[in-house]
CSV table of C-alpha atoms and ligand atoms in Angstrom, one decimal:
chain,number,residue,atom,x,y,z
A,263,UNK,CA,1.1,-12.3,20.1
A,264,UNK,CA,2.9,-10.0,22.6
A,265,UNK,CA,6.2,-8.7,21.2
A,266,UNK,CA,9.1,-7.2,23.3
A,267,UNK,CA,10.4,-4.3,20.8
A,268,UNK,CA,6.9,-3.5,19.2
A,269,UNK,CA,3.6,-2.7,20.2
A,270,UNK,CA,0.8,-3.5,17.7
A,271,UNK,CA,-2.6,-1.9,17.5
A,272,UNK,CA,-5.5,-3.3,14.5
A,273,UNK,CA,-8.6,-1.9,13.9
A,274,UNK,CA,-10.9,-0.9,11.1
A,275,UNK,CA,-8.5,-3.0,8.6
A,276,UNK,CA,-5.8,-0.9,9.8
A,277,UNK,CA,-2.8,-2.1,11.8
A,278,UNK,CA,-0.1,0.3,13.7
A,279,UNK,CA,3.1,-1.2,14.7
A,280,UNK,CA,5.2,0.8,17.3
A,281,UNK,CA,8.8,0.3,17.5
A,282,UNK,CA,9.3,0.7,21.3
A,283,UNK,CA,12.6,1.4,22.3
A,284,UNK,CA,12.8,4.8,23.0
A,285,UNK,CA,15.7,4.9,25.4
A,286,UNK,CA,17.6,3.9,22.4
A,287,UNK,CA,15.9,6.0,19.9
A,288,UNK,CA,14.3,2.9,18.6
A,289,UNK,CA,17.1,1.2,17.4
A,290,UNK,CA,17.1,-2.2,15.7
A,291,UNK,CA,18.5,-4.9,17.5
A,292,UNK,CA,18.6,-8.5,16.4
A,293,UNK,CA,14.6,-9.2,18.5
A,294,UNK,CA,13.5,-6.0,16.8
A,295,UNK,CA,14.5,-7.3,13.8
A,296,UNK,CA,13.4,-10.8,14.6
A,297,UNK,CA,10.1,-9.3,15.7
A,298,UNK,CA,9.3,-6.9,12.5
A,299,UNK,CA,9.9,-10.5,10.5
A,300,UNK,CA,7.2,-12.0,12.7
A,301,UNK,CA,4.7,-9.2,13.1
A,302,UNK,CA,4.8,-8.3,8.8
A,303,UNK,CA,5.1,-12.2,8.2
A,304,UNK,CA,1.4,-12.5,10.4
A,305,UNK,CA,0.0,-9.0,8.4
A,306,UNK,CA,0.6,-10.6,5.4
A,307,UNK,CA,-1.9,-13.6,5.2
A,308,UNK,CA,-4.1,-11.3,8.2
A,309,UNK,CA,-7.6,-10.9,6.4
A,310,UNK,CA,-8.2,-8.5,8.9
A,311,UNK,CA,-5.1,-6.2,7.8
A,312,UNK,CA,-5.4,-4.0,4.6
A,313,UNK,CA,-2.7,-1.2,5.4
A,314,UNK,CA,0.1,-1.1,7.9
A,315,UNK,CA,1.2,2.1,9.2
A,316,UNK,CA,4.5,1.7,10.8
A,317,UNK,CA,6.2,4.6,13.3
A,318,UNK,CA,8.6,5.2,15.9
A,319,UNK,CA,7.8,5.0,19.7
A,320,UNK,CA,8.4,8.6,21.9
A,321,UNK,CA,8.7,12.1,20.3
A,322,UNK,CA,12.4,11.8,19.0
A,323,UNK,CA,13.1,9.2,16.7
A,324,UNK,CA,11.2,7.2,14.4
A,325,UNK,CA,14.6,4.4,14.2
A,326,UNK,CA,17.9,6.0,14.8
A,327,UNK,CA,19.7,3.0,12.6
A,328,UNK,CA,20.5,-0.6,13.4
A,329,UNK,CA,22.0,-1.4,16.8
A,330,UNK,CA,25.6,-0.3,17.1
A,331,UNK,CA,26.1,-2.2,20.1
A,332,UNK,CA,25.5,-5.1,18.0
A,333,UNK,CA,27.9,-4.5,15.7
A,334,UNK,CA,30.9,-4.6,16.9
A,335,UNK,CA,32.2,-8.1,16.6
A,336,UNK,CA,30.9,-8.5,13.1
A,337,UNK,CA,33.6,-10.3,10.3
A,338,UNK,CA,33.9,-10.7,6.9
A,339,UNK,CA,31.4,-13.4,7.6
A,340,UNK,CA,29.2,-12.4,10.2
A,341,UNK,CA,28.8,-9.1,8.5
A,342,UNK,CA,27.3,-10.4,5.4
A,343,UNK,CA,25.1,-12.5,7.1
A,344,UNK,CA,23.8,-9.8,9.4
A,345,UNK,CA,23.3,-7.4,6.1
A,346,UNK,CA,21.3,-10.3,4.1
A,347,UNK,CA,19.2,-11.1,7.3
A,348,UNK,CA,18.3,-7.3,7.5
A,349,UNK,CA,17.8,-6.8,3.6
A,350,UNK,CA,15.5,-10.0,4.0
A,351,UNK,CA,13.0,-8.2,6.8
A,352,UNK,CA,12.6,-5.1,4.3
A,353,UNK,CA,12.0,-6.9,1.3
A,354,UNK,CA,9.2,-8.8,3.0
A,355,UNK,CA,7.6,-5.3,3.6
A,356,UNK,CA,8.7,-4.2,0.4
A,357,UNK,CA,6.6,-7.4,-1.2
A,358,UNK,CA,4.3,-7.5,1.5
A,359,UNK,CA,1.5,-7.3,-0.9
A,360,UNK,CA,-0.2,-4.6,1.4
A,361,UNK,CA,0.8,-1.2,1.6
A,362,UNK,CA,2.8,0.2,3.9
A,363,UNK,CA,3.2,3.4,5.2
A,364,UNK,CA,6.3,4.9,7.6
A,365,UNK,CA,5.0,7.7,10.0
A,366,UNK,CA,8.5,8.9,10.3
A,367,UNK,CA,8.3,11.1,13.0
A,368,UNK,CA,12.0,12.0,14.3
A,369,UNK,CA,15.4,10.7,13.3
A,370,UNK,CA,15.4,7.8,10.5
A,371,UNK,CA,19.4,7.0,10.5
A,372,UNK,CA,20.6,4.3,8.8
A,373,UNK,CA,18.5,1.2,9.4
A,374,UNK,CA,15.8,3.4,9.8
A,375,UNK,CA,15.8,5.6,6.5
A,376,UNK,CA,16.2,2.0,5.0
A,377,UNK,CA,13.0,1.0,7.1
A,378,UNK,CA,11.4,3.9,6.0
A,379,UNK,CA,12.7,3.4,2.3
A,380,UNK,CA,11.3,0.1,2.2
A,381,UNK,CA,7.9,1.1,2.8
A,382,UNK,CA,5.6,2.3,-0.4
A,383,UNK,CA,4.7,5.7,1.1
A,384,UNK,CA,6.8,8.1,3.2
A,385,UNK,CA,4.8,10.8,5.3
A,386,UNK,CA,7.4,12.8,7.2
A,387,UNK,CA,6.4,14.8,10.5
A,388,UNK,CA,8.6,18.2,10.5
A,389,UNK,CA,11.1,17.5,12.9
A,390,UNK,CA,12.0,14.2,10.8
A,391,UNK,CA,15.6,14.1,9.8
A,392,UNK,CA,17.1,11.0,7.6
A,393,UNK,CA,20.1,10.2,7.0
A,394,UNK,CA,22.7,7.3,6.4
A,395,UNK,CA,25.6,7.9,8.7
A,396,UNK,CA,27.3,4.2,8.0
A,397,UNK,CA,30.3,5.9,6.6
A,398,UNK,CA,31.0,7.3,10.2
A,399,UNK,CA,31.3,4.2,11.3
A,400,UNK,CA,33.0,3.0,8.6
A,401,UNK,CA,30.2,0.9,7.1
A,402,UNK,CA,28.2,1.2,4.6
A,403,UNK,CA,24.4,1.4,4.8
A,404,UNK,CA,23.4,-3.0,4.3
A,405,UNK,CA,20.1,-3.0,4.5
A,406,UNK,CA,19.0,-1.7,0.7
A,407,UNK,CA,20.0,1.7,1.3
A,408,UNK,CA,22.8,1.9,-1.5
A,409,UNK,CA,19.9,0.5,-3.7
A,410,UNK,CA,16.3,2.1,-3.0
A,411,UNK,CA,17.7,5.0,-2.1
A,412,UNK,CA,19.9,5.7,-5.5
A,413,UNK,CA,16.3,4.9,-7.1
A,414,UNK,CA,14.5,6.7,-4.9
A,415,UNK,CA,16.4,10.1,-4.9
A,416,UNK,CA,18.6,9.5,-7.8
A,417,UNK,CA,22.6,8.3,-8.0
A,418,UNK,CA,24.1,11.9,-7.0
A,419,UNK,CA,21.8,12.6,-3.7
A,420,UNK,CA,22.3,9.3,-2.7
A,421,UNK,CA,25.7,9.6,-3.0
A,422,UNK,CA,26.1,12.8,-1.1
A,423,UNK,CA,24.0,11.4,1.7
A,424,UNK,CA,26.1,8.1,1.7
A,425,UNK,CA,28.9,9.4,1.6
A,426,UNK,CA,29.0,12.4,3.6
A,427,UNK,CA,26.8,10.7,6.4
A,428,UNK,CA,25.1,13.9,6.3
A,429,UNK,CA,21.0,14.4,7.0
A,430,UNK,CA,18.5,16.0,5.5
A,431,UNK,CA,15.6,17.6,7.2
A,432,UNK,CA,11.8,17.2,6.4
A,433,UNK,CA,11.4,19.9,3.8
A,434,UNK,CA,15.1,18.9,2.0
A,435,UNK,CA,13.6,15.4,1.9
A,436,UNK,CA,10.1,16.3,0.3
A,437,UNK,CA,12.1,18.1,-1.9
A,438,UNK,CA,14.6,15.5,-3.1
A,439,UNK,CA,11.3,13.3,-3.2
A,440,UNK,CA,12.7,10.9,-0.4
A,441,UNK,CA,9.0,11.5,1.5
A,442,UNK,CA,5.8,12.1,-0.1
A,443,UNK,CA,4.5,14.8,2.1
A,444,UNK,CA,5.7,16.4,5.5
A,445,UNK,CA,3.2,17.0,8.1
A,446,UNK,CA,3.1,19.1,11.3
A,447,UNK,CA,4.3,16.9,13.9
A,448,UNK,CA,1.1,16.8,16.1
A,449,UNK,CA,-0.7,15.6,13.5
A,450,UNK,CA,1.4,13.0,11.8
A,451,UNK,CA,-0.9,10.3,12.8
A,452,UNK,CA,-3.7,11.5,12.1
A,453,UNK,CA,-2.4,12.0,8.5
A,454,UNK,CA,-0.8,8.8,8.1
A,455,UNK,CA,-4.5,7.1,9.2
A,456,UNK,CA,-6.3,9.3,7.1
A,457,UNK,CA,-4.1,8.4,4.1
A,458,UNK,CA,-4.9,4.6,5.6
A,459,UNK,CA,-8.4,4.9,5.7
A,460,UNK,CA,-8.4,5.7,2.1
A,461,UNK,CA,-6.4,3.5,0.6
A,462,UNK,CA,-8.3,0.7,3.1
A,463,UNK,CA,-11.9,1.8,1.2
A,464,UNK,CA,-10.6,0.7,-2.3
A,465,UNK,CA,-10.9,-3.0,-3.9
A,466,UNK,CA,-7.8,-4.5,-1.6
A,467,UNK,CA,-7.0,-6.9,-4.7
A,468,UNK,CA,-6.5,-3.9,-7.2
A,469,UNK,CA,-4.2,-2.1,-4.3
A,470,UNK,CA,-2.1,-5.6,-4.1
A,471,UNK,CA,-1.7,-5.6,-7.6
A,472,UNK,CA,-0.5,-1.9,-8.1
A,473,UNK,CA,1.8,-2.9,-5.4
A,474,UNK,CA,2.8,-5.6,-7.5
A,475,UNK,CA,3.4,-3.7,-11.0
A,476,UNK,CA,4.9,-0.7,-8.7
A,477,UNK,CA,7.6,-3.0,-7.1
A,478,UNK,CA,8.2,-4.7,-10.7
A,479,UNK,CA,9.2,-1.2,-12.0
A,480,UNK,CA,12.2,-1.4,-10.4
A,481,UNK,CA,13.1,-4.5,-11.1
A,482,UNK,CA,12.6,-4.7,-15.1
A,483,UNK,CA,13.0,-2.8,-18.1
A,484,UNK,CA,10.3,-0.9,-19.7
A,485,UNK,CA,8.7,-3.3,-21.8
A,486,UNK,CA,9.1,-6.2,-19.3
A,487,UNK,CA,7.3,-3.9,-16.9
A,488,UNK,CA,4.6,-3.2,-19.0
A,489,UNK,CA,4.1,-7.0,-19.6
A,490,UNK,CA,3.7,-7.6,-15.8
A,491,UNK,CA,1.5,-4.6,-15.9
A,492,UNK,CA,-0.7,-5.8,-18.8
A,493,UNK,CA,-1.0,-9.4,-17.0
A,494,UNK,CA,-2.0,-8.2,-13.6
A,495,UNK,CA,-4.5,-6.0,-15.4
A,496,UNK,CA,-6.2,-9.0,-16.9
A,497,UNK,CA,-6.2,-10.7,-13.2
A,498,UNK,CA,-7.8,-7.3,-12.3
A,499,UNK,CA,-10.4,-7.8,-15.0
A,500,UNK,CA,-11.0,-11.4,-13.4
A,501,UNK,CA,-12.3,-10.5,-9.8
A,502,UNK,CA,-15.6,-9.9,-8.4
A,503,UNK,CA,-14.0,-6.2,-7.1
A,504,UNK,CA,-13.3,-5.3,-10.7
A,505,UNK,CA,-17.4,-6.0,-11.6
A,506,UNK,CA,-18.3,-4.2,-8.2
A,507,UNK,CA,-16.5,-0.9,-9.3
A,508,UNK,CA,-17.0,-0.3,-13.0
A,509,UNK,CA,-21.2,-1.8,-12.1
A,510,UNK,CA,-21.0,1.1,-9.6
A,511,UNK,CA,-19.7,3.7,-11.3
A,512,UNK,CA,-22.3,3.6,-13.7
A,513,UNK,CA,-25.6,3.5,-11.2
A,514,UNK,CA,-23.5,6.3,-9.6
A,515,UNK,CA,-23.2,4.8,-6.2
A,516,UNK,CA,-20.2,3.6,-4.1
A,517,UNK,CA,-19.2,0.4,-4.7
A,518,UNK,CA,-19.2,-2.0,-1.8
A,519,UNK,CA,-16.2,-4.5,-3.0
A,520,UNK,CA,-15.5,-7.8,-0.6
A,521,UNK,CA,-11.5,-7.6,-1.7
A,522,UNK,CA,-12.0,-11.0,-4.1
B,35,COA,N1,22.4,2.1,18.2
B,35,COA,C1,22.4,1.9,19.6
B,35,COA,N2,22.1,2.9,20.5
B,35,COA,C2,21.7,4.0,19.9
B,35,COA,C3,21.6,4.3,18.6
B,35,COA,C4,22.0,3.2,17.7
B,35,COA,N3,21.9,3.4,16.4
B,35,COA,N4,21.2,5.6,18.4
B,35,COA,C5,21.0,6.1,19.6
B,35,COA,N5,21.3,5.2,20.6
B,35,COA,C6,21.2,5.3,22.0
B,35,COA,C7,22.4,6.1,22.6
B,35,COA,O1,23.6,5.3,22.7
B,35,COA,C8,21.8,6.6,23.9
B,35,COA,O2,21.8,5.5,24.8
B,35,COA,P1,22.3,5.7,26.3
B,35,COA,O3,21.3,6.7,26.9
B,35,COA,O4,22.2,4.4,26.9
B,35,COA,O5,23.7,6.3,26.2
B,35,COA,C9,20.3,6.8,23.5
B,35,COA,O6,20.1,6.0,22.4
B,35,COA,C10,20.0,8.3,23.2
B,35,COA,O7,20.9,8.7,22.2
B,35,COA,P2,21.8,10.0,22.3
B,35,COA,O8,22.9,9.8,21.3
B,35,COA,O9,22.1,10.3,23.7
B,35,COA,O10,20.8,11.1,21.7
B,35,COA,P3,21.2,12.5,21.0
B,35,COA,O11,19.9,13.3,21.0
B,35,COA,O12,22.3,13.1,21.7
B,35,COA,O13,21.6,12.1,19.5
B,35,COA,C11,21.4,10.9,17.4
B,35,COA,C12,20.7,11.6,18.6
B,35,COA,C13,20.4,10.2,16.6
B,35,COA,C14,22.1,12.0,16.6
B,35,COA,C15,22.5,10.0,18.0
B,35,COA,O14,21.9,9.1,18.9
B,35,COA,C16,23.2,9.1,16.9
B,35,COA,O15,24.0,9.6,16.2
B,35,COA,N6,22.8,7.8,16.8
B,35,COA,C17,23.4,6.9,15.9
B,35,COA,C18,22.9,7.1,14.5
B,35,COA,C19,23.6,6.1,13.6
B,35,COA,O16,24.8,6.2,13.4
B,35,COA,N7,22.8,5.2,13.0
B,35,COA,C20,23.3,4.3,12.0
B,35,COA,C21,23.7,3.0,12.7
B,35,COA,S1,24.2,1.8,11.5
């Protein structure tokens, strides 16, 4: 389906979604938004799709935040409607069931460093910068920011991103573990498909179910984590994938798993 905000590209199990408006540094607007729902609502029951890279249109930004044109006449209301609607489009990538990877290759402000945040890996080019500037406009971040970010970087440097609506370049964020690598910009994509490709070769029902267990971990306590864990390692135990690999191993070939 044709989409006005995003080009989509799928091949060899891999899809690429574009968020294309670079005259305005890819911000989200309400048919970006509306559009992301659609396009990750199709991936997820897509046989064809395995991994979803996701990345910024033009050389500049990745997603410079929600659209602040849009803002303005928000309420009381409004407001928290527009925040649960946007928390709703990254939790269905969150819990997409598929992994997803941000190929964040310029600015991720606000909306966008929540975009990125809601995706399970982070590769960064080097001329990424993040940030959550909300507080200069004298919002706060409402799209999970306060909450995946103070998990994914800890309480204090989420704070003193928050809060000072400061950014932090590539190497700060690899080292504050907001990305999982950083990447010379000319080669961001290739990385991100590489990483792609791999995860694509593996028994797709074992990668849904890490994703699963992973997602849970943030969500339980320790021993109610390892419960999920332990049950979605017996579904593990109950799929063709599961005989495939461990049948494989030991003839010492490759196994050839058909993701059931
Ligand atoms: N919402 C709406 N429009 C945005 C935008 C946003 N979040 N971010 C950038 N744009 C638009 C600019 O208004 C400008 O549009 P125009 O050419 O029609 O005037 C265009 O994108 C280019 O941005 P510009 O500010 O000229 O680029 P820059 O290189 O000087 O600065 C940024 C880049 C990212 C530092 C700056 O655009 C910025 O601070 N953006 C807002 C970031 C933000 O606060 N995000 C959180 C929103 S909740």
């Amino acid at each position: 389906m044709p989409y006005q905000t995003l080009l989509i590209d799928v091949r060899d199990r891999i899809a690429t979604i574009i968020i294309n408006r670079p005259d305005k540094l890819n911000a989200l607007n309400a048919l970006a938004k509306t559009e992301l729902n659609e396009a990750f609502t199709e991936f997820k029951s897509d046989r064809e799709v395995d991994v979803v890279i996701i990345t910024g249109a033009g050389d500049k930004a990745f997603v410079a935040g929600t659209d602040i044109a849009e803002l303005t006449s928000l309420t009381r209301e409004s407001g928290k409607e527009f925040s649960a609607k946007g928390q709703k489009v990254l939790d269905l990538i969150e819990q997409l069931g598929k992994p997803v990877i941000a190929a964040v290759n310029g600015y991720a402000l606000g909306g966008g460093c929540e975009l990125a945040l809601a995706c399970h890996i982070r590769i960064a080019s080097d001329r990424a910068k993040f940030g959550q500037p909300e507080v200069n406009l004298g919002i706060i971040p409402g799209y999970g920011g306060t909450q995946r970010l103070a998990r994914l970087v800890g309480r204090g440097r989420a704070a003193e991103m928050i809060l000072t609506g400061g950014q932090v370049d590539a190497n700060e964020a690899l080292r504050i573990g907001l990305v999982n690598k950083v990447v010379p910009h000319a080669e961001l994509m290739d990385r991100a498909g590489q990483m792609a490709r791999t995860i694509a070769s593996m028994g797709q029902k074992a990668v849904g179910l890490s994703l699963q267990a992973i997602n849970a971990s943030a969500e339980t306590s320790l021993s109610e984590g390892e419960k999920v864990e332990a049950s979605l390692f017996g579904d593990c135990c109950d799929t063709e994938d599961f005989k495939e690999g461990t049948k494989a191993f030991l003839e010492k070939r490759k196994p050839a798993f058909k993701n059931r």
